[in-house]
Steps between C-alpha positions, in 0.01 A plus 500: 500500500791734562616488138145564379464808722840637397429433133161674510642795691800537269300480177231734630747765614701462180193602298304718745768761565567586132126485430433753772773727367404489133123438510397698807127566494403211272404272787340224292818459295716501814274240663510277192878524463557434869250214497672334205834535680357348819349213300833430328677520836256248646550260211878538517500446877292184475728378221809563716356307797326237289589210732344677801149486353308178462313617188690796353293498177184542705643792700622669185163444333311648796734799507450548127124470530483764773743733321316466169163568661643806674650632176173442316317693769754786482458526123119493496293400804272256320443130549625412151838669552541351848422145380712525185787655693473230766503219244793648312689559824428146616640355178808723528546389860463131422757521219740729689768236550561507123509875432594675827875459444467703178300790652703820468510729800611862462 
């Protein structure tokens, strides 16, 4: 759990501070950028401590589902966007062990 917390914190701060400096006032954009960074940090942290979790695919899928639903709600607060975002996030979370090592961080 320690690596997950550090990974989420590091990725979030790595994106949130420049976003606040360059996009100050556009709060939806800042929230989306910071949320994406936190989601990537969570997936990276679970991937680092993969042997700690009994079902890492499930945890990554749940994290993706929640992040996708949140992003869909931030874009447009309608049921269609929340469900589509949740499904897309869940698929990204379940397949994270294949693509997370190629995710570029700033």
